[in-house]
Short mmCIF file of C-alpha atoms and ligand atoms in Angstrom, two decimals:
data_model
loop_
_atom_site.label_atom_id
_atom_site.label_comp_id
_atom_site.label_asym_id
_atom_site.label_seq_id
_atom_site.Cartn_x
_atom_site.Cartn_y
_atom_site.Cartn_z
CA MET A 266 -10.35 -40.86 -10.57
CA VAL A 267 -7.76 -39.95 -13.18
CA LYS A 268 -8.40 -38.68 -16.66
CA ALA A 269 -5.77 -38.17 -19.34
CA TYR A 270 -6.00 -35.68 -22.19
CA LYS A 271 -3.71 -34.87 -25.09
CA ILE A 272 -3.09 -31.42 -26.44
CA PRO A 273 -0.93 -30.44 -29.42
CA ILE A 274 2.19 -28.54 -28.45
CA GLU A 275 5.48 -27.17 -29.75
CA SER A 276 7.90 -29.20 -27.70
CA PRO A 277 11.39 -28.05 -26.77
CA ARG A 278 13.24 -30.32 -29.21
CA ASP A 279 16.59 -29.98 -27.46
CA LEU A 280 15.17 -31.29 -24.17
CA ILE A 281 13.44 -34.20 -25.92
CA GLU A 282 16.69 -35.21 -27.63
CA ALA A 283 18.84 -34.74 -24.51
CA TYR A 284 16.41 -36.78 -22.42
CA PHE A 285 16.37 -39.52 -25.06
CA GLU A 286 20.16 -39.73 -25.01
CA VAL A 287 20.28 -39.73 -21.21
CA LYS A 288 17.78 -42.58 -21.08
CA LYS A 289 19.86 -44.61 -23.52
CA LYS A 290 22.94 -44.01 -21.37
CA ALA A 291 21.04 -44.96 -18.22
CA LEU A 292 19.77 -48.13 -19.85
CA ARG A 293 23.29 -49.23 -20.82
CA GLU A 294 24.44 -48.71 -17.22
CA ILE A 295 21.46 -50.34 -15.57
CA LEU A 296 21.60 -53.39 -17.83
CA ASN A 297 25.07 -54.04 -16.35
CA HIS A 298 23.32 -54.69 -13.06
CA VAL A 299 21.02 -57.39 -14.38
CA THR A 300 22.18 -60.75 -13.10
CA TYR A 301 21.37 -64.18 -14.45
CA SER A 302 20.94 -67.04 -12.00
CA ARG A 303 21.77 -70.69 -12.66
CA THR A 304 18.10 -71.46 -13.13
CA GLY A 305 18.00 -69.04 -16.02
CA LYS A 306 16.08 -66.35 -14.16
CA THR A 307 17.16 -62.72 -14.25
CA HIS A 308 17.20 -60.19 -11.47
CA LEU A 309 18.01 -56.48 -11.16
CA ASN A 310 20.57 -55.67 -8.54
CA PHE A 311 20.79 -51.90 -8.63
CA ARG A 312 21.49 -50.55 -5.16
CA ALA A 313 20.96 -47.00 -3.91
CA ASP A 314 24.67 -46.14 -4.02
CA LYS A 315 24.91 -47.27 -7.63
CA ARG A 316 21.92 -45.19 -8.44
CA ARG A 317 23.49 -42.12 -6.88
CA GLU A 318 26.65 -42.78 -8.85
CA LEU A 319 24.69 -42.99 -12.08
CA ARG A 320 22.74 -39.86 -11.22
CA ASN A 321 25.93 -37.87 -10.64
CA LYS A 322 27.43 -39.16 -13.84
CA LEU A 323 24.39 -38.18 -15.88
CA LEU A 324 24.18 -34.75 -14.24
CA LYS A 325 27.56 -33.77 -15.69
CA ASP A 326 26.97 -31.32 -18.55
CA TRP A 327 23.22 -31.46 -17.89
CA ARG A 328 21.80 -27.98 -18.18
CA TYR A 329 18.14 -28.85 -17.72
CA SER A 330 16.32 -29.24 -14.42
CA LYS A 331 17.80 -32.02 -12.30
CA HIS A 332 14.48 -33.73 -11.82
CA TYR A 333 14.56 -34.86 -15.44
CA ILE A 334 17.54 -37.08 -14.61
CA ASP A 335 15.61 -38.72 -11.76
CA SER A 336 12.61 -39.22 -13.97
CA ALA A 337 14.79 -40.72 -16.72
CA ILE A 338 16.38 -43.17 -14.26
CA ASN A 339 13.02 -44.15 -12.84
CA SER A 340 11.53 -44.72 -16.22
CA VAL A 341 14.48 -46.87 -17.31
CA ILE A 342 14.29 -48.92 -14.09
CA GLY A 343 10.59 -49.44 -14.80
CA LEU A 344 11.38 -50.53 -18.33
CA VAL A 345 14.06 -53.00 -17.20
CA LYS A 346 11.84 -54.44 -14.47
CA GLY A 347 9.03 -54.94 -16.96
CA TRP A 348 11.44 -56.67 -19.31
CA ILE A 349 12.73 -58.93 -16.49
CA LYS A 350 9.19 -60.04 -15.73
CA LEU A 351 8.65 -60.99 -19.34
CA TYR A 352 12.07 -62.65 -19.58
CA ASN A 353 11.45 -64.80 -16.51
CA ARG A 354 8.20 -65.95 -18.01
CA GLY A 355 10.05 -66.80 -21.22
CA LYS A 356 8.26 -64.10 -23.14
CA ALA A 357 10.97 -61.49 -23.75
CA LYS A 358 12.13 -61.41 -27.34
CA SER A 359 15.25 -59.25 -27.26
CA SER A 360 16.85 -56.95 -24.72
CA PRO A 361 15.00 -53.76 -23.77
CA GLU A 362 15.40 -50.66 -25.89
CA ILE A 363 14.50 -47.00 -25.66
CA THR A 364 12.44 -46.28 -28.72
CA LYS A 365 10.06 -43.51 -27.81
CA LYS A 366 11.04 -39.90 -27.44
CA THR A 367 8.83 -39.09 -24.51
CA VAL A 368 9.64 -37.12 -21.38
CA TYR A 369 7.90 -37.83 -18.12
CA ILE A 370 7.41 -34.65 -16.10
CA LYS A 371 6.93 -35.10 -12.36
CA ASN A 372 4.63 -32.75 -10.50
CA THR A 373 7.65 -31.11 -8.84
CA LEU A 374 8.63 -29.78 -12.26
CA PHE A 375 5.57 -27.71 -12.95
CA SER A 376 3.09 -25.38 -11.34
CA TYR A 377 -0.51 -24.71 -12.21
CA LYS A 378 -2.05 -21.31 -11.60
CA ASN A 379 -5.11 -19.57 -13.08
CA GLY A 380 -5.39 -22.07 -15.89
CA VAL A 381 -1.73 -21.85 -16.91
CA LEU A 382 0.75 -24.71 -16.65
CA LYS A 383 4.33 -23.58 -16.15
CA ILE A 384 6.87 -26.33 -16.77
CA SER A 385 10.47 -25.88 -15.76
CA ILE A 386 12.92 -26.68 -18.56
CA GLU A 387 16.14 -25.10 -17.27
CA PRO A 388 16.24 -24.13 -13.60
CA ARG A 389 15.12 -20.51 -13.02
CA ARG A 390 15.83 -19.61 -16.65
CA ARG A 391 13.60 -21.34 -19.10
CA TYR A 392 9.99 -22.42 -18.82
CA LEU A 393 7.36 -23.88 -21.07
CA GLU A 394 4.04 -22.17 -20.48
CA VAL A 395 0.81 -23.79 -21.63
CA ASP A 396 -2.48 -21.95 -21.32
CA LEU A 397 -5.02 -24.71 -20.68
CA ARG A 398 -7.92 -22.25 -21.00
CA ARG A 399 -7.39 -22.34 -24.75
CA TYR A 400 -8.58 -25.95 -24.88
CA ASP A 401 -12.26 -26.00 -24.08
CA TYR A 402 -12.49 -29.82 -24.17
CA LEU A 403 -10.27 -30.16 -21.11
CA PRO A 404 -12.10 -30.86 -17.84
CA LYS A 405 -12.64 -27.91 -15.52
CA ASP A 406 -13.87 -29.89 -12.51
CA PHE A 407 -10.62 -31.47 -11.30
CA ASP A 408 -8.76 -31.26 -7.98
CA SER A 409 -5.19 -31.47 -9.19
CA ILE A 410 -2.91 -32.30 -12.09
CA GLY A 411 -0.82 -35.46 -11.89
CA GLY A 412 2.24 -36.17 -14.02
CA LEU A 413 2.70 -34.87 -17.55
CA ILE A 414 4.09 -36.67 -20.56
CA LEU A 415 5.77 -34.64 -23.26
CA THR A 416 6.24 -36.05 -26.75
CA GLU A 417 7.61 -34.38 -29.86
CA SER A 418 4.24 -32.85 -30.70
CA GLU A 419 1.91 -33.50 -27.79
CA LEU A 420 1.47 -32.97 -24.09
CA VAL A 421 -0.47 -35.59 -22.15
CA ILE A 422 -2.04 -34.21 -18.99
CA THR A 423 -3.55 -36.31 -16.22
CA PHE A 424 -6.29 -34.70 -14.21
CA LYS A 425 -7.16 -36.02 -10.76
CA LYS A 426 -10.39 -35.77 -8.89
CA LEU A 427 -11.72 -37.26 -5.70
CA VAL A 428 -15.12 -38.62 -6.65
CA LYS A 429 -17.97 -39.23 -4.26
CA GLU A 430 -20.31 -41.95 -5.37
CA VAL A 431 -23.83 -40.80 -6.11
CA LYS A 432 -26.73 -43.07 -5.22
CA PRO A 433 -28.68 -43.13 -8.48
CA LYS A 434 -32.35 -42.15 -8.56
CA LYS A 435 -32.91 -44.32 -11.61
CA TRP A 436 -31.21 -46.51 -14.15
CA ALA A 437 -30.84 -46.25 -17.91
CA SER A 438 -30.08 -49.22 -20.15
CA PHE A 439 -28.20 -49.39 -23.46
CA ASP A 440 -28.09 -51.74 -26.41
CA VAL A 441 -25.46 -51.05 -29.06
CA ASN A 442 -26.07 -52.25 -32.60
CA LEU A 443 -24.43 -51.70 -35.93
CA THR A 444 -26.47 -48.67 -36.97
CA ASN A 445 -28.03 -47.44 -33.73
CA ILE A 446 -27.82 -47.37 -29.97
CA THR A 447 -31.18 -48.05 -28.37
CA THR A 448 -31.62 -46.70 -24.87
CA LEU A 449 -34.19 -46.65 -22.14
CA ILE A 450 -33.59 -43.39 -20.30
CA ASN A 451 -36.07 -41.92 -17.86
CA GLU A 452 -38.75 -44.40 -18.96
CA LYS A 453 -38.44 -43.36 -22.59
CA ILE A 454 -37.00 -45.20 -25.51
CA VAL A 455 -34.45 -43.05 -27.27
CA ARG A 456 -32.57 -44.20 -30.30
CA TYR A 457 -29.26 -42.70 -31.34
CA ASP A 458 -28.40 -42.97 -34.98
CA LEU A 459 -25.04 -44.59 -35.73
CA ARG A 460 -25.36 -44.51 -39.50
CA GLN A 461 -22.85 -41.69 -39.71
CA LEU A 462 -20.36 -43.85 -37.85
CA TYR A 463 -21.14 -46.83 -40.05
CA HIS A 464 -20.53 -44.62 -43.05
CA ILE A 465 -17.10 -43.62 -41.73
CA HIS A 466 -16.11 -47.26 -41.43
CA ARG A 467 -17.47 -48.09 -44.89
CA VAL A 468 -15.54 -45.27 -46.54
CA TYR A 469 -12.30 -46.47 -45.01
CA GLU A 470 -13.06 -50.07 -45.89
CA ILE A 471 -13.33 -49.12 -49.56
CA LYS A 472 -10.12 -47.07 -49.32
CA GLY A 473 -8.43 -50.08 -47.70
CA ARG A 474 -9.43 -52.29 -50.59
CA LYS A 475 -7.95 -49.86 -53.11
CA ILE A 476 -4.71 -49.75 -51.15
CA GLN A 477 -4.60 -53.53 -51.13
CA GLN A 478 -4.53 -53.48 -54.93
CA LEU A 479 -1.49 -51.25 -54.73
CA ALA A 480 0.29 -53.63 -52.34
CA GLY A 481 1.42 -55.90 -55.21
CA HIS A 482 3.86 -53.49 -56.81
CA LYS A 483 4.31 -50.87 -54.09
CA PRO A 484 4.18 -52.73 -50.76
CA LYS A 485 5.92 -50.03 -48.73
CA THR A 486 3.67 -47.22 -49.89
CA ALA A 487 0.62 -49.41 -49.36
CA LYS A 488 1.65 -50.19 -45.80
CA LYS A 489 2.22 -46.53 -45.05
CA LEU A 490 -1.11 -45.49 -46.53
CA MET A 491 -2.93 -48.24 -44.70
CA LYS A 492 -1.49 -47.08 -41.39
CA LYS A 493 -2.41 -43.48 -42.09
CA TYR A 494 -5.97 -44.28 -43.09
CA SER A 495 -6.68 -46.67 -40.24
CA ARG A 496 -5.41 -44.06 -37.80
CA ARG A 497 -7.68 -41.49 -39.38
CA GLU A 498 -10.64 -43.89 -39.28
CA ARG A 499 -10.11 -44.60 -35.60
CA SER A 500 -9.81 -40.94 -34.72
CA ARG A 501 -12.98 -39.97 -36.61
CA ALA A 502 -14.89 -42.82 -34.99
CA ARG A 503 -13.57 -41.77 -31.59
CA ASP A 504 -14.64 -38.16 -32.14
CA PHE A 505 -18.13 -39.31 -33.00
CA MET A 506 -18.36 -41.51 -29.90
CA HIS A 507 -16.99 -38.73 -27.70
CA LYS A 508 -19.76 -36.38 -28.80
CA LEU A 509 -22.41 -39.04 -28.28
CA THR A 510 -21.22 -40.18 -24.85
CA THR A 511 -20.80 -36.59 -23.66
CA GLU A 512 -24.40 -35.86 -24.61
CA ILE A 513 -25.72 -38.99 -22.89
CA THR A 514 -23.60 -38.32 -19.81
CA ARG A 515 -25.03 -34.82 -19.53
CA GLU A 516 -28.56 -36.20 -19.66
CA LEU A 517 -27.90 -38.97 -17.14
CA SER A 518 -26.22 -36.56 -14.77
CA GLU A 519 -29.26 -34.27 -14.79
CA LEU A 520 -31.47 -37.27 -13.99
CA GLU A 521 -28.96 -38.68 -11.48
CA SER A 522 -29.22 -41.93 -13.37
CA GLY A 523 -26.82 -44.87 -13.42
CA ALA A 524 -26.21 -46.95 -16.54
CA ILE A 525 -26.82 -50.62 -17.26
CA LEU A 526 -24.67 -52.04 -20.05
CA GLU A 527 -24.30 -55.44 -21.69
CA ASN A 528 -21.41 -57.48 -20.41
CA LEU A 529 -19.53 -58.16 -23.61
CA LYS A 530 -16.97 -60.33 -21.87
CA ASN A 531 -19.43 -63.17 -22.24
CA ILE A 532 -18.68 -63.13 -25.92
CA LYS A 533 -15.33 -64.81 -26.29
CA SER A 534 -12.86 -62.52 -28.03
CA ARG A 535 -11.35 -65.49 -29.85
CA VAL A 536 -14.68 -66.26 -31.44
CA LEU A 537 -15.03 -62.63 -32.34
CA ARG A 538 -11.64 -62.37 -34.00
CA LYS A 539 -12.40 -65.39 -36.13
CA SER A 540 -15.83 -64.10 -37.02
CA ARG A 541 -16.13 -63.82 -40.79
CA ASN A 542 -18.82 -61.21 -40.59
CA PRO A 543 -17.09 -57.81 -40.57
CA ASN A 544 -20.30 -56.10 -39.47
CA ARG A 545 -20.44 -58.21 -36.34
CA LYS A 546 -16.88 -57.30 -35.52
CA LEU A 547 -17.58 -53.65 -36.16
CA SER A 548 -20.64 -53.69 -33.98
CA LYS A 549 -18.70 -55.15 -31.06
CA TRP A 550 -15.89 -52.70 -31.61
CA ASN A 551 -18.37 -49.82 -31.48
CA ALA A 552 -20.00 -51.28 -28.38
CA ARG A 553 -16.66 -51.55 -26.56
CA MET A 554 -15.70 -47.99 -27.42
CA PHE A 555 -19.11 -46.65 -26.45
CA GLN A 556 -19.14 -48.51 -23.14
CA SER A 557 -15.65 -47.57 -22.05
CA MET A 558 -16.20 -43.88 -22.83
CA LEU A 559 -19.58 -43.74 -21.16
CA GLU A 560 -18.34 -45.61 -18.10
CA TYR A 561 -15.42 -43.25 -17.74
CA LYS A 562 -17.50 -40.13 -18.07
CA LEU A 563 -20.17 -41.34 -15.64
CA LYS A 564 -17.66 -42.49 -13.04
CA TRP A 565 -15.95 -39.11 -13.20
CA LEU A 566 -19.27 -37.73 -11.92
CA GLY A 567 -19.68 -40.51 -9.36
CA LEU A 568 -22.54 -42.21 -11.22
CA PRO A 569 -22.49 -46.03 -11.14
CA VAL A 570 -22.27 -48.38 -14.12
CA LYS A 571 -23.53 -51.95 -14.02
CA TYR A 572 -22.84 -54.79 -16.42
CA VAL A 573 -25.49 -57.41 -17.09
CA ASN A 574 -25.21 -60.73 -18.90
CA PRO A 575 -27.06 -60.05 -22.17
CA LYS A 576 -27.86 -63.71 -22.87
CA ASN A 577 -31.38 -63.99 -24.32
CA SER A 578 -32.03 -60.30 -23.64
CA SER A 579 -33.79 -59.89 -26.98
CA LYS A 580 -35.51 -63.28 -26.87
CA THR A 581 -37.26 -63.03 -23.50
CA CYS A 582 -40.65 -61.35 -23.23
CA PRO A 583 -40.36 -58.34 -20.88
CA LEU A 584 -44.05 -58.79 -19.99
CA CYS A 585 -44.45 -62.50 -19.19
CA SER A 586 -40.89 -63.90 -19.52
CA GLY A 587 -42.11 -66.12 -22.34
CA ARG A 588 -39.89 -66.98 -25.29
CA MET A 589 -39.93 -64.55 -28.21
CA ALA A 590 -39.42 -65.49 -31.82
CA ALA A 591 -38.48 -63.47 -34.90
CA TYR A 592 -41.53 -61.86 -36.45
CA GLY A 593 -40.22 -60.25 -39.60
CA GLY A 594 -37.66 -57.49 -39.86
CA ARG A 595 -36.39 -56.39 -36.48
CA LEU A 596 -39.60 -57.41 -34.70
CA MET A 597 -40.02 -60.14 -32.10
CA LYS A 598 -43.25 -61.81 -31.02
CA CYS A 599 -43.90 -63.51 -27.67
CA LEU A 600 -45.06 -67.09 -28.19
CA LYS A 601 -46.91 -66.98 -24.90
CA CYS A 602 -48.70 -63.61 -24.63
CA GLY A 603 -48.43 -62.31 -28.18
CA LEU A 604 -46.53 -59.07 -27.47
CA VAL A 605 -44.82 -57.71 -30.56
CA LEU A 606 -41.85 -55.42 -30.10
CA ASP A 607 -38.71 -54.25 -31.82
CA ARG A 608 -35.89 -56.54 -30.72
CA ASP A 609 -33.63 -53.70 -29.50
CA ILE A 610 -36.45 -52.37 -27.34
CA VAL A 611 -37.00 -55.86 -25.91
CA ALA A 612 -33.30 -55.90 -25.07
CA VAL A 613 -33.19 -52.55 -23.25
CA LEU A 614 -36.37 -53.37 -21.29
CA ASN A 615 -34.89 -56.67 -20.12
CA LEU A 616 -31.46 -55.21 -19.38
CA GLN A 617 -33.09 -52.56 -17.25
CA MET A 618 -35.22 -55.05 -15.32
CA TRP A 619 -32.35 -57.48 -14.79
CA GLY A 620 -29.85 -54.77 -13.90
CA SER A 621 -31.95 -52.62 -11.58
CA GLY A 622 -34.25 -55.30 -10.18
CA VAL A 623 -37.07 -52.84 -10.86
CA THR A 624 -39.67 -53.33 -13.56
CA PRO A 625 -40.21 -50.21 -15.66
CA LYS A 626 -43.82 -50.11 -14.51
CA ALA A 627 -45.34 -47.48 -16.75
CA LEU A 628 -43.86 -49.13 -19.78
CA ILE A 629 -44.98 -52.62 -18.90
CA GLU A 630 -48.50 -51.45 -18.06
CA ALA A 631 -48.66 -49.62 -21.33
CA SER A 632 -47.39 -52.68 -23.14
CA ALA A 633 -50.04 -54.87 -21.49
CA SER A 634 -52.84 -52.93 -23.14
CA MET A 635 -51.06 -53.10 -26.43
CA MET A 636 -50.61 -56.83 -26.63
CA GLY A 637 -50.27 -58.17 -30.09
CA LYS A 638 -49.77 -54.76 -31.63
CA ARG A 639 -46.80 -52.84 -32.77
CA LEU A 640 -46.07 -51.08 -29.56
CA ILE A 641 -43.71 -48.37 -30.68
CA ASP A 642 -46.03 -46.93 -33.31
CA GLN A 643 -49.05 -46.56 -31.10
CA ASN A 644 -47.88 -45.90 -27.62
CA PRO A 645 -46.78 -42.38 -26.73
CA GLN A 646 -44.95 -43.74 -23.66
CA ILE A 647 -42.51 -45.53 -25.88
CA SER A 648 -42.53 -43.13 -28.76
CA MET A 649 -39.15 -43.22 -30.33
CA LYS A 650 -36.94 -40.24 -30.36
CA VAL A 651 -34.19 -40.50 -32.89
CA TYR A 652 -31.13 -38.42 -32.28
CA GLN A 653 -28.63 -37.63 -34.92
CA LEU A 654 -25.30 -36.10 -34.27
ZN1 ZN B 1424 -45.05 -62.45 -23.24
#
């Protein structure tokens, strides 16, 4: 498993600029070795001797560690190859360009000891030291550090870990809605409040509308503002989801529980994009973010994640498999046995049964004696816990 984290950093500007220039030079050279065949296909013909030649040329007046030149050449070759693939499929718009000022740092260019990363800038003279212990959100349980990426203001670190798969003792199921996430964890229904997240999105929606009014006479400013605010919205939403998924992961890891999630791929993204209802879009967006974060965090610990087709998950009776119909508000009633339940709870019960192949016995037995009543109010087994972050 690999995990990437960003930390803010004061980058050595001179190296960033020098590397940027060297990449541009390398690109100009390497593009001379792209050939076009009669059929209109392109191909890169850049042999080892040519590469050595380029390397030597770029190393002249280069005062930084030599490995940076190799990494620059590799990254440009990767860029050109990617472009060729697109070109041959008729999808490349213009020729490739170096636009980003990022430096890839191979693992031969740094050492890691007692929590401190020491990155070589100039051989045996100049180093960039980063004390990772200062960032408490970074993982501590990793085996090694892979490559690093340095930008003008950030350092991206990839952590590697060999993960052994855990055989789960139980399964938890999750149903993500607009204002809550309903879960069945350890035979208990727990509901996580998403209203705070919904509020974040609403605030930015209103801001967006105000900016739109500005777009008429100040289009450039409006565009800039829009970009800034949508970035801020995404980052606040991400922070919220990180906290939530970290908490859930901690709980599942204590229980040695796997997770059952709805397979959202069954909902066509094209349909979703065209959906007029912004709340529906938002809800799916939240669900995707929640799922990918939770999956990542669980897999890092070796806990499995299963995806289940959610079709009819809130319309099938978890007791008798009969059809359920809307019964006012968020409630559903079984047309066959009369069970009345909150639709999100119906969904997590079904997801858990379908995903694990095991019926949550205690719950179903409890439900059987409660037929026709509002289960969640009267049954301590399924008492709702509401978490707020
Ligand atoms: Zn039923």
